[in-house]
mmCIF file of C-alpha atoms and ligand atoms in Angstrom:
data_model
loop_
_atom_site.group_PDB
_atom_site.id
_atom_site.type_symbol
_atom_site.label_atom_id
_atom_site.label_comp_id
_atom_site.label_asym_id
_atom_site.label_seq_id
_atom_site.Cartn_x
_atom_site.Cartn_y
_atom_site.Cartn_z
ATOM 1 C CA MET A 17 0.000 0.000 0.000
ATOM 2 C CA LYS A 18 1.304 3.451 -0.954
ATOM 3 C CA LYS A 19 0.719 5.095 2.391
ATOM 4 C CA PHE A 20 2.152 8.553 1.742
ATOM 5 C CA GLU A 21 0.269 8.828 -1.534
ATOM 6 C CA TYR A 22 -2.995 7.948 0.221
ATOM 7 C CA MET A 23 -2.250 10.324 3.108
ATOM 8 C CA GLU A 24 -1.487 13.188 0.767
ATOM 9 C CA LYS A 25 -4.595 12.584 -1.318
ATOM 10 C CA HIS A 26 -6.947 12.730 1.683
ATOM 11 C CA GLY A 27 -5.060 15.197 3.882
ATOM 12 C CA TYR A 28 -3.884 12.923 6.702
ATOM 13 C CA GLU A 29 -1.554 14.237 9.389
ATOM 14 C CA GLN A 30 -0.072 11.189 11.086
ATOM 15 C CA LEU A 31 0.005 7.405 11.000
ATOM 16 C CA VAL A 32 1.687 5.669 13.924
ATOM 17 C CA PHE A 33 2.590 1.962 14.147
ATOM 18 C CA PHE A 34 3.328 0.554 17.583
ATOM 19 C CA HIS A 35 4.320 -2.773 19.070
ATOM 20 C CA ASP A 36 4.856 -4.135 22.559
ATOM 21 C CA LYS A 37 6.975 -7.258 22.908
ATOM 22 C CA THR A 38 5.686 -8.264 26.358
ATOM 23 C CA THR A 39 1.980 -8.369 25.505
ATOM 24 C CA GLY A 40 2.094 -8.836 21.726
ATOM 25 C CA LEU A 41 0.284 -5.533 21.262
ATOM 26 C CA ARG A 42 0.323 -4.544 17.582
ATOM 27 C CA GLY A 43 -1.539 -1.408 16.640
ATOM 28 C CA ILE A 44 -1.893 1.570 14.366
ATOM 29 C CA THR A 45 -3.159 5.019 15.347
ATOM 30 C CA CYS A 46 -4.215 7.394 12.638
ATOM 31 C CA ILE A 47 -4.730 11.119 13.101
ATOM 32 C CA HIS A 48 -6.553 12.519 10.114
ATOM 33 C CA ASN A 49 -7.101 16.179 10.945
ATOM 34 C CA THR A 50 -6.719 18.260 14.117
ATOM 35 C CA THR A 51 -7.837 21.676 12.855
ATOM 36 C CA LEU A 52 -10.766 21.782 15.272
ATOM 37 C CA GLY A 53 -9.127 20.027 18.219
ATOM 38 C CA PRO A 54 -7.551 16.768 19.357
ATOM 39 C CA ALA A 55 -8.379 13.779 17.192
ATOM 40 C CA LEU A 56 -10.930 11.555 18.928
ATOM 41 C CA GLY A 57 -11.847 8.051 17.857
ATOM 42 C CA GLY A 58 -12.230 4.661 19.453
ATOM 43 C CA THR A 59 -9.860 1.707 19.514
ATOM 44 C CA ARG A 60 -11.039 -1.241 17.424
ATOM 45 C CA LEU A 61 -9.594 -4.702 18.079
ATOM 46 C CA TRP A 62 -9.897 -6.951 15.040
ATOM 47 C CA ASP A 63 -8.252 -10.038 13.617
ATOM 48 C CA TYR A 64 -7.275 -8.400 10.324
ATOM 49 C CA GLU A 65 -6.130 -10.655 7.479
ATOM 50 C CA ASN A 66 -3.056 -8.529 6.877
ATOM 51 C CA GLU A 67 -1.422 -5.216 7.740
ATOM 52 C CA ASP A 68 -2.715 -3.427 4.657
ATOM 53 C CA ASP A 69 -6.325 -4.237 5.588
ATOM 54 C CA ALA A 70 -5.724 -2.859 9.082
ATOM 55 C CA THR A 71 -4.010 0.246 7.705
ATOM 56 C CA LEU A 72 -6.772 0.993 5.224
ATOM 57 C CA ASP A 73 -9.403 0.483 7.918
ATOM 58 C CA VAL A 74 -7.761 2.873 10.383
ATOM 59 C CA LEU A 75 -7.235 5.471 7.645
ATOM 60 C CA ARG A 76 -10.868 5.339 6.528
ATOM 61 C CA LEU A 77 -12.313 5.291 10.027
ATOM 62 C CA ALA A 78 -10.164 8.232 11.170
ATOM 63 C CA ARG A 79 -11.270 10.357 8.214
ATOM 64 C CA GLY A 80 -14.894 9.519 8.958
ATOM 65 C CA MET A 81 -14.379 10.757 12.513
ATOM 66 C CA THR A 82 -13.116 14.143 11.268
ATOM 67 C CA TYR A 83 -16.375 14.753 9.410
ATOM 68 C CA LYS A 84 -18.527 13.330 12.161
ATOM 69 C CA ALA A 85 -16.981 15.574 14.847
ATOM 70 C CA ALA A 86 -16.995 18.634 12.583
ATOM 71 C CA ALA A 87 -20.637 18.152 11.603
ATOM 72 C CA ALA A 88 -21.555 17.623 15.256
ATOM 73 C CA GLY A 89 -20.149 21.076 16.048
ATOM 74 C CA LEU A 90 -17.487 19.645 18.353
ATOM 75 C CA ASN A 91 -14.010 21.019 18.871
ATOM 76 C CA LEU A 92 -12.500 17.707 17.901
ATOM 77 C CA GLY A 93 -10.545 16.315 15.038
ATOM 78 C CA GLY A 94 -10.707 12.811 13.624
ATOM 79 C CA GLY A 95 -8.603 9.839 14.635
ATOM 80 C CA LYS A 96 -8.826 6.126 15.265
ATOM 81 C CA THR A 97 -6.771 3.196 16.520
ATOM 82 C CA VAL A 98 -6.888 -0.374 15.319
ATOM 83 C CA LEU A 99 -5.280 -3.252 17.183
ATOM 84 C CA ILE A 100 -4.466 -6.401 15.251
ATOM 85 C CA GLY A 101 -5.327 -9.573 17.146
ATOM 86 C CA LYS A 102 -7.943 -12.064 18.301
ATOM 87 C CA ALA A 103 -10.024 -10.439 21.073
ATOM 88 C CA ASP A 104 -10.390 -13.652 23.093
ATOM 89 C CA GLU A 105 -6.624 -14.267 23.047
ATOM 90 C CA VAL A 106 -4.881 -10.919 23.469
ATOM 91 C CA LYS A 107 -6.905 -8.885 25.970
ATOM 92 C CA SER A 108 -5.359 -8.239 29.393
ATOM 93 C CA GLU A 109 -4.599 -5.406 31.805
ATOM 94 C CA ALA A 110 -1.019 -5.152 30.513
ATOM 95 C CA TYR A 111 -2.167 -5.159 26.874
ATOM 96 C CA PHE A 112 -4.419 -2.130 27.359
ATOM 97 C CA ARG A 113 -1.940 -0.348 29.628
ATOM 98 C CA GLY A 114 0.547 -0.841 26.794
ATOM 99 C CA LEU A 115 -1.937 0.871 24.471
ATOM 100 C CA GLY A 116 -2.366 3.659 27.043
ATOM 101 C CA ARG A 117 1.352 4.365 26.974
ATOM 102 C CA TYR A 118 1.338 4.805 23.200
ATOM 103 C CA VAL A 119 -1.731 7.055 23.412
ATOM 104 C CA GLN A 120 0.123 9.097 26.055
ATOM 105 C CA SER A 121 3.140 9.392 23.743
ATOM 106 C CA LEU A 122 0.957 11.396 21.329
ATOM 107 C CA ASN A 123 0.695 14.030 24.042
ATOM 108 C CA GLY A 124 -3.011 14.809 23.700
ATOM 109 C CA ARG A 125 -3.132 15.007 19.910
ATOM 110 C CA TYR A 126 -5.266 11.862 20.038
ATOM 111 C CA ILE A 127 -7.986 10.782 22.499
ATOM 112 C CA THR A 128 -9.125 7.183 22.476
ATOM 113 C CA ALA A 129 -12.358 5.444 23.528
ATOM 114 C CA GLU A 130 -14.032 2.057 23.274
ATOM 115 C CA ASP A 131 -15.077 0.598 19.920
ATOM 116 C CA VAL A 132 -15.616 -2.855 18.399
ATOM 117 C CA ASN A 133 -14.189 -5.516 20.786
ATOM 118 C CA THR A 134 -13.008 -2.985 23.392
ATOM 119 C CA SER A 135 -14.984 -2.004 26.493
ATOM 120 C CA THR A 136 -15.228 0.629 29.207
ATOM 121 C CA LYS A 137 -13.329 -1.822 31.427
ATOM 122 C CA ASP A 138 -10.462 -1.964 28.909
ATOM 123 C CA MET A 139 -10.450 1.843 28.783
ATOM 124 C CA GLY A 140 -10.068 1.815 32.566
ATOM 125 C CA PHE A 141 -6.698 0.053 32.032
ATOM 126 C CA VAL A 142 -5.776 2.544 29.306
ATOM 127 C CA ASN A 143 -6.563 5.319 31.790
ATOM 128 C CA MET A 144 -3.927 3.954 34.194
ATOM 129 C CA GLU A 145 -1.296 5.185 31.709
ATOM 130 C CA THR A 146 -2.932 8.207 30.069
ATOM 131 C CA ASP A 147 -5.606 10.863 30.636
ATOM 132 C CA HIS A 148 -6.320 10.992 26.917
ATOM 133 C CA VAL A 149 -9.141 8.461 27.031
ATOM 134 C CA VAL A 150 -12.938 8.822 27.310
ATOM 135 C CA GLY A 151 -15.825 6.386 27.703
ATOM 136 C CA LEU A 152 -14.610 5.445 31.150
ATOM 137 C CA PRO A 153 -16.607 3.476 33.716
ATOM 138 C CA GLY A 154 -18.819 5.781 35.802
ATOM 139 C CA LYS A 155 -18.647 8.744 33.404
ATOM 140 C CA SER A 156 -20.786 9.255 30.282
ATOM 141 C CA GLY A 157 -21.880 5.601 30.357
ATOM 142 C CA ASN A 158 -23.714 3.657 27.645
ATOM 143 C CA PRO A 159 -23.687 5.731 24.412
ATOM 144 C CA SER A 160 -26.847 4.111 23.010
ATOM 145 C CA PRO A 161 -29.519 6.302 24.681
ATOM 146 C CA ALA A 162 -27.501 9.372 23.636
ATOM 147 C CA THR A 163 -27.294 8.104 20.050
ATOM 148 C CA ALA A 164 -31.016 7.323 19.978
ATOM 149 C CA THR A 165 -31.851 10.740 21.474
ATOM 150 C CA GLY A 166 -29.875 12.528 18.758
ATOM 151 C CA THR A 167 -31.540 10.388 16.115
ATOM 152 C CA PHE A 168 -34.961 11.190 17.550
ATOM 153 C CA HIS A 169 -34.259 14.935 17.190
ATOM 154 C CA GLY A 170 -32.890 14.370 13.678
ATOM 155 C CA ILE A 171 -36.146 12.586 12.809
ATOM 156 C CA ARG A 172 -38.106 15.577 14.165
ATOM 157 C CA ALA A 173 -36.079 17.912 11.929
ATOM 158 C CA SER A 174 -36.713 15.618 8.951
ATOM 159 C CA LEU A 175 -40.470 15.561 9.616
ATOM 160 C CA VAL A 176 -40.542 19.357 9.754
ATOM 161 C CA GLU A 177 -38.592 19.506 6.493
ATOM 162 C CA LYS A 178 -40.881 17.041 4.717
ATOM 163 C CA PHE A 179 -44.287 17.713 6.265
ATOM 164 C CA GLY A 180 -43.926 21.122 7.919
ATOM 165 C CA SER A 181 -44.564 19.676 11.386
ATOM 166 C CA ASP A 182 -42.999 17.202 13.802
ATOM 167 C CA ASP A 183 -46.348 16.102 15.150
ATOM 168 C CA MET A 184 -45.694 12.370 15.631
ATOM 169 C CA SER A 185 -49.377 11.544 16.080
ATOM 170 C CA GLU A 186 -49.755 11.912 12.306
ATOM 171 C CA ARG A 187 -46.742 9.779 11.440
ATOM 172 C CA THR A 188 -45.807 6.131 11.016
ATOM 173 C CA PHE A 189 -42.378 4.538 11.494
ATOM 174 C CA ALA A 190 -40.517 1.365 10.560
ATOM 175 C CA VAL A 191 -37.541 0.602 12.806
ATOM 176 C CA GLN A 192 -35.033 -1.964 11.521
ATOM 177 C CA GLY A 193 -33.164 -3.553 14.421
ATOM 178 C CA ALA A 194 -34.233 -3.365 18.030
ATOM 179 C CA GLY A 195 -30.876 -3.723 19.741
ATOM 180 C CA GLN A 196 -29.331 -1.075 21.954
ATOM 181 C CA THR A 197 -30.229 2.006 19.915
ATOM 182 C CA GLY A 198 -33.387 0.711 18.177
ATOM 183 C CA ASP A 199 -34.978 -0.166 21.511
ATOM 184 C CA PHE A 200 -34.439 3.354 22.884
ATOM 185 C CA LEU A 201 -35.596 4.958 19.635
ATOM 186 C CA ILE A 202 -38.847 2.987 19.615
ATOM 187 C CA GLY A 203 -39.459 4.150 23.202
ATOM 188 C CA TYR A 204 -38.823 7.820 22.339
ATOM 189 C CA LEU A 205 -41.102 7.672 19.286
ATOM 190 C CA LEU A 206 -43.925 6.158 21.334
ATOM 191 C CA ASP A 207 -43.431 8.648 24.170
ATOM 192 C CA ALA A 208 -43.743 11.428 21.597
ATOM 193 C CA GLY A 209 -47.108 9.987 20.490
ATOM 194 C CA ALA A 210 -46.161 8.208 17.238
ATOM 195 C CA LYS A 211 -49.274 7.061 15.364
ATOM 196 C CA LYS A 212 -47.837 3.654 14.537
ATOM 197 C CA VAL A 213 -44.440 1.971 14.944
ATOM 198 C CA TYR A 214 -43.415 -1.242 13.155
ATOM 199 C CA PHE A 215 -40.155 -3.034 13.877
ATOM 200 C CA THR A 216 -38.118 -5.907 12.586
ATOM 201 C CA GLU A 217 -35.402 -8.050 14.201
ATOM 202 C CA ILE A 218 -33.561 -11.298 13.664
ATOM 203 C CA ASN A 219 -32.742 -11.951 17.321
ATOM 204 C CA GLU A 220 -35.607 -13.839 19.019
ATOM 205 C CA LYS A 221 -34.747 -12.487 22.458
ATOM 206 C CA HIS A 222 -34.955 -8.915 21.210
ATOM 207 C CA ILE A 223 -38.249 -9.581 19.423
ATOM 208 C CA LYS A 224 -39.743 -10.930 22.649
ATOM 209 C CA LYS A 225 -38.354 -8.021 24.684
ATOM 210 C CA ILE A 226 -39.840 -5.383 22.361
ATOM 211 C CA LYS A 227 -43.233 -7.099 22.174
ATOM 212 C CA GLU A 228 -43.428 -7.196 25.970
ATOM 213 C CA LYS A 229 -42.120 -3.690 26.527
ATOM 214 C CA TYR A 230 -44.139 -1.947 23.808
ATOM 215 C CA PRO A 231 -47.316 -3.973 23.073
ATOM 216 C CA SER A 232 -48.579 -1.468 20.474
ATOM 217 C CA VAL A 233 -45.532 -1.958 18.269
ATOM 218 C CA GLU A 234 -46.002 -4.384 15.385
ATOM 219 C CA PHE A 235 -43.389 -6.918 14.263
ATOM 220 C CA VAL A 236 -42.730 -7.490 10.567
ATOM 221 C CA ASP A 237 -40.388 -9.948 8.854
ATOM 222 C CA PRO A 238 -36.892 -8.585 8.095
ATOM 223 C CA ASP A 239 -37.408 -8.564 4.315
ATOM 224 C CA ASP A 240 -40.715 -6.701 4.601
ATOM 225 C CA ILE A 241 -39.355 -3.639 6.423
ATOM 226 C CA TYR A 242 -38.248 -1.792 3.266
ATOM 227 C CA GLY A 243 -41.591 -1.911 1.476
ATOM 228 C CA LEU A 244 -43.771 -0.801 4.393
ATOM 229 C CA ASP A 245 -46.068 2.108 3.657
ATOM 230 C CA VAL A 246 -44.759 4.391 6.414
ATOM 231 C CA ASP A 247 -43.473 7.953 6.676
ATOM 232 C CA VAL A 248 -40.085 7.127 8.198
ATOM 233 C CA TYR A 249 -37.796 4.133 7.688
ATOM 234 C CA ALA A 250 -35.260 4.064 10.538
ATOM 235 C CA PRO A 251 -32.293 1.745 9.890
ATOM 236 C CA CYS A 252 -30.874 0.810 13.307
ATOM 237 C CA ALA A 253 -29.074 -2.453 12.542
ATOM 238 C CA LEU A 254 -26.696 -2.937 9.653
ATOM 239 C CA GLY A 255 -24.923 -0.807 7.084
ATOM 240 C CA ALA A 256 -25.421 -0.798 3.288
ATOM 241 C CA VAL A 257 -29.201 -1.207 3.640
ATOM 242 C CA ILE A 258 -29.860 1.474 1.040
ATOM 243 C CA ASN A 259 -28.828 -0.130 -2.219
ATOM 244 C CA ASP A 260 -30.126 -0.780 -5.747
ATOM 245 C CA LYS A 261 -32.440 -3.507 -4.503
ATOM 246 C CA THR A 262 -33.988 -1.747 -1.497
ATOM 247 C CA ILE A 263 -34.436 1.731 -2.999
ATOM 248 C CA LYS A 264 -36.977 0.287 -5.437
ATOM 249 C CA GLN A 265 -39.046 -1.049 -2.536
ATOM 250 C CA LEU A 266 -39.052 2.058 -0.346
ATOM 251 C CA LYS A 267 -42.387 3.777 0.248
ATOM 252 C CA ALA A 268 -41.154 5.935 3.136
ATOM 253 C CA SER A 269 -40.516 9.615 2.461
ATOM 254 C CA ILE A 270 -37.730 9.810 5.061
ATOM 255 C CA VAL A 271 -34.761 7.538 5.845
ATOM 256 C CA ALA A 272 -33.364 8.388 9.272
ATOM 257 C CA GLY A 273 -31.893 5.978 11.794
ATOM 258 C CA THR A 274 -28.936 5.217 14.033
ATOM 259 C CA ALA A 275 -27.028 2.848 11.740
ATOM 260 C CA ASN A 276 -23.592 3.620 10.301
ATOM 261 C CA ASN A 277 -22.753 3.496 6.581
ATOM 262 C CA VAL A 278 -26.415 3.222 5.568
ATOM 263 C CA LEU A 279 -25.732 3.964 1.891
ATOM 264 C CA GLU A 280 -24.078 1.046 0.112
ATOM 265 C CA GLU A 281 -22.344 3.522 -2.217
ATOM 266 C CA GLU A 282 -22.465 7.038 -0.812
ATOM 267 C CA ASP A 283 -22.653 9.058 -3.992
ATOM 268 C CA LYS A 284 -24.690 6.684 -6.084
ATOM 269 C CA HIS A 285 -27.332 5.851 -3.499
ATOM 270 C CA GLY A 286 -27.362 9.295 -1.877
ATOM 271 C CA GLN A 287 -28.174 10.687 -5.313
ATOM 272 C CA LYS A 288 -30.783 8.007 -6.027
ATOM 273 C CA LEU A 289 -32.657 8.865 -2.814
ATOM 274 C CA PHE A 290 -32.421 12.573 -3.664
ATOM 275 C CA ASP A 291 -33.776 11.971 -7.169
ATOM 276 C CA ALA A 292 -36.616 9.875 -5.781
ATOM 277 C CA GLY A 293 -37.582 12.707 -3.411
ATOM 278 C CA ILE A 294 -36.786 10.602 -0.345
ATOM 279 C CA LEU A 295 -35.217 12.690 2.401
ATOM 280 C CA TYR A 296 -32.090 11.056 3.812
ATOM 281 C CA ALA A 297 -30.728 12.171 7.181
ATOM 282 C CA PRO A 298 -26.952 11.648 6.801
ATOM 283 C CA ASP A 299 -25.901 8.809 9.080
ATOM 284 C CA PHE A 300 -22.777 10.369 10.548
ATOM 285 C CA VAL A 301 -24.726 13.505 11.528
ATOM 286 C CA ILE A 302 -27.915 11.983 12.906
ATOM 287 C CA ASN A 303 -26.103 9.253 14.893
ATOM 288 C CA ALA A 304 -23.504 11.545 16.518
ATOM 289 C CA GLY A 305 -25.275 11.621 19.912
ATOM 290 C CA GLY A 306 -22.931 9.025 21.406
ATOM 291 C CA LEU A 307 -19.878 10.970 20.256
ATOM 292 C CA ILE A 308 -21.262 14.246 21.604
ATOM 293 C CA ASN A 309 -21.991 12.543 24.922
ATOM 294 C CA VAL A 310 -18.504 11.072 25.265
ATOM 295 C CA TYR A 311 -16.898 14.373 24.164
ATOM 296 C CA HIS A 312 -18.380 15.960 27.251
ATOM 297 C CA GLU A 313 -16.066 13.759 29.335
ATOM 298 C CA THR A 314 -13.184 15.897 28.095
ATOM 299 C CA LYS A 315 -14.848 18.896 29.768
ATOM 300 C CA GLY A 316 -15.817 17.180 33.028
ATOM 301 C CA TYR A 317 -18.994 15.234 32.342
ATOM 302 C CA ASN A 318 -22.368 16.916 32.916
ATOM 303 C CA GLU A 319 -25.314 14.922 31.598
ATOM 304 C CA GLU A 320 -27.632 17.909 31.213
ATOM 305 C CA ALA A 321 -25.088 19.867 29.175
ATOM 306 C CA ALA A 322 -24.320 16.799 27.057
ATOM 307 C CA TYR A 323 -27.981 16.186 26.247
ATOM 308 C CA ARG A 324 -28.521 19.876 25.431
ATOM 309 C CA ASP A 325 -25.768 19.529 22.833
ATOM 310 C CA ILE A 326 -27.228 16.277 21.517
ATOM 311 C CA GLU A 327 -30.565 18.027 20.933
ATOM 312 C CA ARG A 328 -28.751 20.407 18.572
ATOM 313 C CA ILE A 329 -28.569 17.593 16.021
ATOM 314 C CA TYR A 330 -32.008 18.977 15.093
ATOM 315 C CA ASP A 331 -30.381 22.253 13.948
ATOM 316 C CA ARG A 332 -27.483 20.491 12.209
ATOM 317 C CA ILE A 333 -29.818 18.311 10.159
ATOM 318 C CA THR A 334 -31.948 21.358 9.288
ATOM 319 C CA ASP A 335 -28.836 23.282 8.130
ATOM 320 C CA ILE A 336 -27.729 20.326 6.014
ATOM 321 C CA TYR A 337 -31.104 20.061 4.297
ATOM 322 C CA LYS A 338 -30.786 23.742 3.392
ATOM 323 C CA ILE A 339 -27.299 23.214 1.932
ATOM 324 C CA SER A 340 -28.672 20.270 -0.038
ATOM 325 C CA LYS A 341 -31.438 22.424 -1.507
ATOM 326 C CA ASP A 342 -29.209 25.453 -2.156
ATOM 327 C CA ASN A 343 -26.589 23.323 -3.941
ATOM 328 C CA ASN A 344 -29.041 20.920 -5.542
ATOM 329 C CA THR A 345 -26.993 18.057 -4.148
ATOM 330 C CA HIS A 346 -27.828 14.959 -2.123
ATOM 331 C CA THR A 347 -27.851 15.270 1.655
ATOM 332 C CA GLN A 348 -24.824 13.032 2.349
ATOM 333 C CA GLU A 349 -22.772 15.319 0.113
ATOM 334 C CA ALA A 350 -24.354 18.370 1.781
ATOM 335 C CA ALA A 351 -23.260 17.010 5.178
ATOM 336 C CA LYS A 352 -19.684 16.770 3.938
ATOM 337 C CA ILE A 353 -19.855 20.310 2.559
ATOM 338 C CA PHE A 354 -21.123 21.448 5.975
ATOM 339 C CA ALA A 355 -18.289 19.651 7.819
ATOM 340 C CA LYS A 356 -15.554 20.833 5.441
ATOM 341 C CA GLN A 357 -16.833 24.409 5.566
ATOM 342 C CA ARG A 358 -16.710 24.429 9.348
ATOM 343 C CA ILE A 359 -13.127 23.089 9.382
ATOM 344 C CA GLU A 360 -12.063 25.612 6.744
ATOM 345 C CA THR A 361 -13.765 28.590 8.408
ATOM 346 C CA ILE A 362 -12.309 27.859 11.850
ATOM 347 C CA ASN A 363 -8.908 27.341 10.247
ATOM 348 C CA GLN A 364 -9.049 30.736 8.541
ATOM 349 C CA MET A 365 -10.501 32.479 11.598
ATOM 350 C CA ARG A 366 -7.434 31.360 13.548
ATOM 351 C CA ALA A 367 -4.980 32.710 10.990
ATOM 352 C CA ASN A 368 -4.336 35.978 12.838
ATOM 353 C CA TYR A 369 -1.756 36.165 15.621
ATOM 354 C CA ILE A 370 -3.043 36.381 19.207
ATOM 355 C CA LYS A 371 -0.638 36.345 22.169
ATOM 356 C CA ARG A 372 -1.812 34.135 25.046
HETATM 357 P P1 LIG B 8 -27.012 -3.655 18.409
HETATM 358 O O1 LIG B 8 -26.149 -4.752 17.978
HETATM 359 O O2 LIG B 8 -27.298 -3.470 19.851
HETATM 360 O O3 LIG B 8 -28.431 -3.745 17.651
HETATM 361 C C1 LIG B 8 -28.577 -4.087 16.310
HETATM 362 C C2 LIG B 8 -29.783 -5.001 16.220
HETATM 363 O O4 LIG B 8 -30.072 -5.250 14.862
HETATM 364 C C3 LIG B 8 -29.556 -6.364 16.887
HETATM 365 O O5 LIG B 8 -30.594 -6.592 17.817
HETATM 366 C C4 LIG B 8 -29.616 -7.348 15.724
HETATM 367 O O6 LIG B 8 -30.196 -8.576 16.073
HETATM 368 C C5 LIG B 8 -30.473 -6.591 14.726
HETATM 369 N N1 LIG B 8 -30.281 -7.009 13.345
HETATM 370 C C6 LIG B 8 -29.135 -7.406 12.737
HETATM 371 N N2 LIG B 8 -29.384 -7.705 11.456
HETATM 372 C C7 LIG B 8 -30.691 -7.477 11.239
HETATM 373 C C8 LIG B 8 -31.549 -7.604 10.120
HETATM 374 N N3 LIG B 8 -31.104 -8.022 8.947
HETATM 375 N N4 LIG B 8 -32.841 -7.265 10.265
HETATM 376 C C9 LIG B 8 -33.315 -6.843 11.446
HETATM 377 N N5 LIG B 8 -32.567 -6.719 12.540
HETATM 378 C C10 LIG B 8 -31.270 -7.027 12.444
HETATM 379 O O7 LIG B 8 -26.360 -2.331 17.782
HETATM 380 P P2 LIG B 8 -26.651 -0.806 18.146
HETATM 381 O O8 LIG B 8 -25.671 -0.370 19.165
HETATM 382 O O9 LIG B 8 -28.103 -0.581 18.370
HETATM 383 O O10 LIG B 8 -26.201 -0.138 16.779
HETATM 384 C C11 LIG B 8 -27.012 -0.212 15.634
HETATM 385 C C12 LIG B 8 -26.378 0.570 14.507
HETATM 386 O O11 LIG B 8 -26.142 1.916 14.942
HETATM 387 C C13 LIG B 8 -24.998 0.047 14.067
HETATM 388 O O12 LIG B 8 -24.858 0.308 12.689
HETATM 389 C C14 LIG B 8 -24.034 0.914 14.835
HETATM 390 O O13 LIG B 8 -22.782 1.005 14.193
HETATM 391 C C15 LIG B 8 -24.765 2.237 14.806
HETATM 392 N N6 LIG B 8 -24.375 3.173 15.877
HETATM 393 C C16 LIG B 8 -24.559 2.833 17.175
HETATM 394 C C17 LIG B 8 -24.188 3.715 18.175
HETATM 395 C C18 LIG B 8 -24.392 3.388 19.629
HETATM 396 O O14 LIG B 8 -24.313 4.317 20.450
HETATM 397 N N7 LIG B 8 -24.677 2.158 19.990
HETATM 398 C C19 LIG B 8 -23.630 4.951 17.829
HETATM 399 C C20 LIG B 8 -23.477 5.294 16.483
HETATM 400 C C21 LIG B 8 -23.861 4.384 15.512
#
């Protein structure tokens, strides 16, 4: 892999490889952009096939974090760490303290957190060696209610955009996936008086839980979720669910959920939704509640302040819809324009000399 070429093309700042002989720790930290602040992004532990796969993954994920943080209005840049290994074999106190020491060596340019195969407990070990870690036990806690709260407000903004009102009693919803975030989202929609909520799931335990918890919610088979005649389709399970096959089935006028990487191909399927008049709430903007929540740990965590910020996803989504209309471009592209503009403006604003 031509790393420098790739870094230059996409504006990366730093790519750090690290290894610890005692614990077998092998990892890569990528810092994409720190214009707005320290690069924040979780540590993913994965049994990658080879080093190039791991490198490409950390590069892509770090860049995604830059846009996510910028669009969320946070003073954070984008970064990520990947660790190469089998989760059930490598994890230990020493392993994560080893990671903590490498995070510390970046001197605050990068802040880590939990991600796939790493937990708040692991971050507790990281914290023994560095302060540059969030998502710690006893602080901002489970990100899922925060993510679902932000998504709920993004759905409100989308309803206002499409129907001129966020009155849920007029609206119907199809939620795909009732895991951590889907469960909370269903609850928030019902609390807000949603006319009708359908859901789908593949996990029997989750199906049973939702049916017991919310008796008015109706289960549909996984393949039937796309074609339901509802106002909002909320993907809260997998990525790539908007693709050539599913777009044809969609009857919803809004796609807005918690899932990551909803569009199979960003440009192609973002444009197809736009052309079909289906309003798409960009995934990395609407699902930023968890990131906003954990960011507040860097300022001394205050739940009320964090949730006030999460509610602002409503305004972000509204701004992005305006950019989409003004530029006649699909909303995923509009979200990137919004994020890049914020980075560029803050960069230029700081160009004058101020003595501190
Ligand atoms: P989760 O694993 O708790 O829930 C996902 C649910 O989807 C599971 O119950 C699973 O059984 C179900 N599912 C899987 N395939 C399905 C299918 N084909 N049809 C129907 N249901 C299916 O995950 P989560 O934490 O709720 O996250 C959901 C999505 O949101 C993921 O894409 C995740 O990356 C994204 N996300 C989550 C957070 C967070 O705070 N948890 C933050 C940002 C983004």
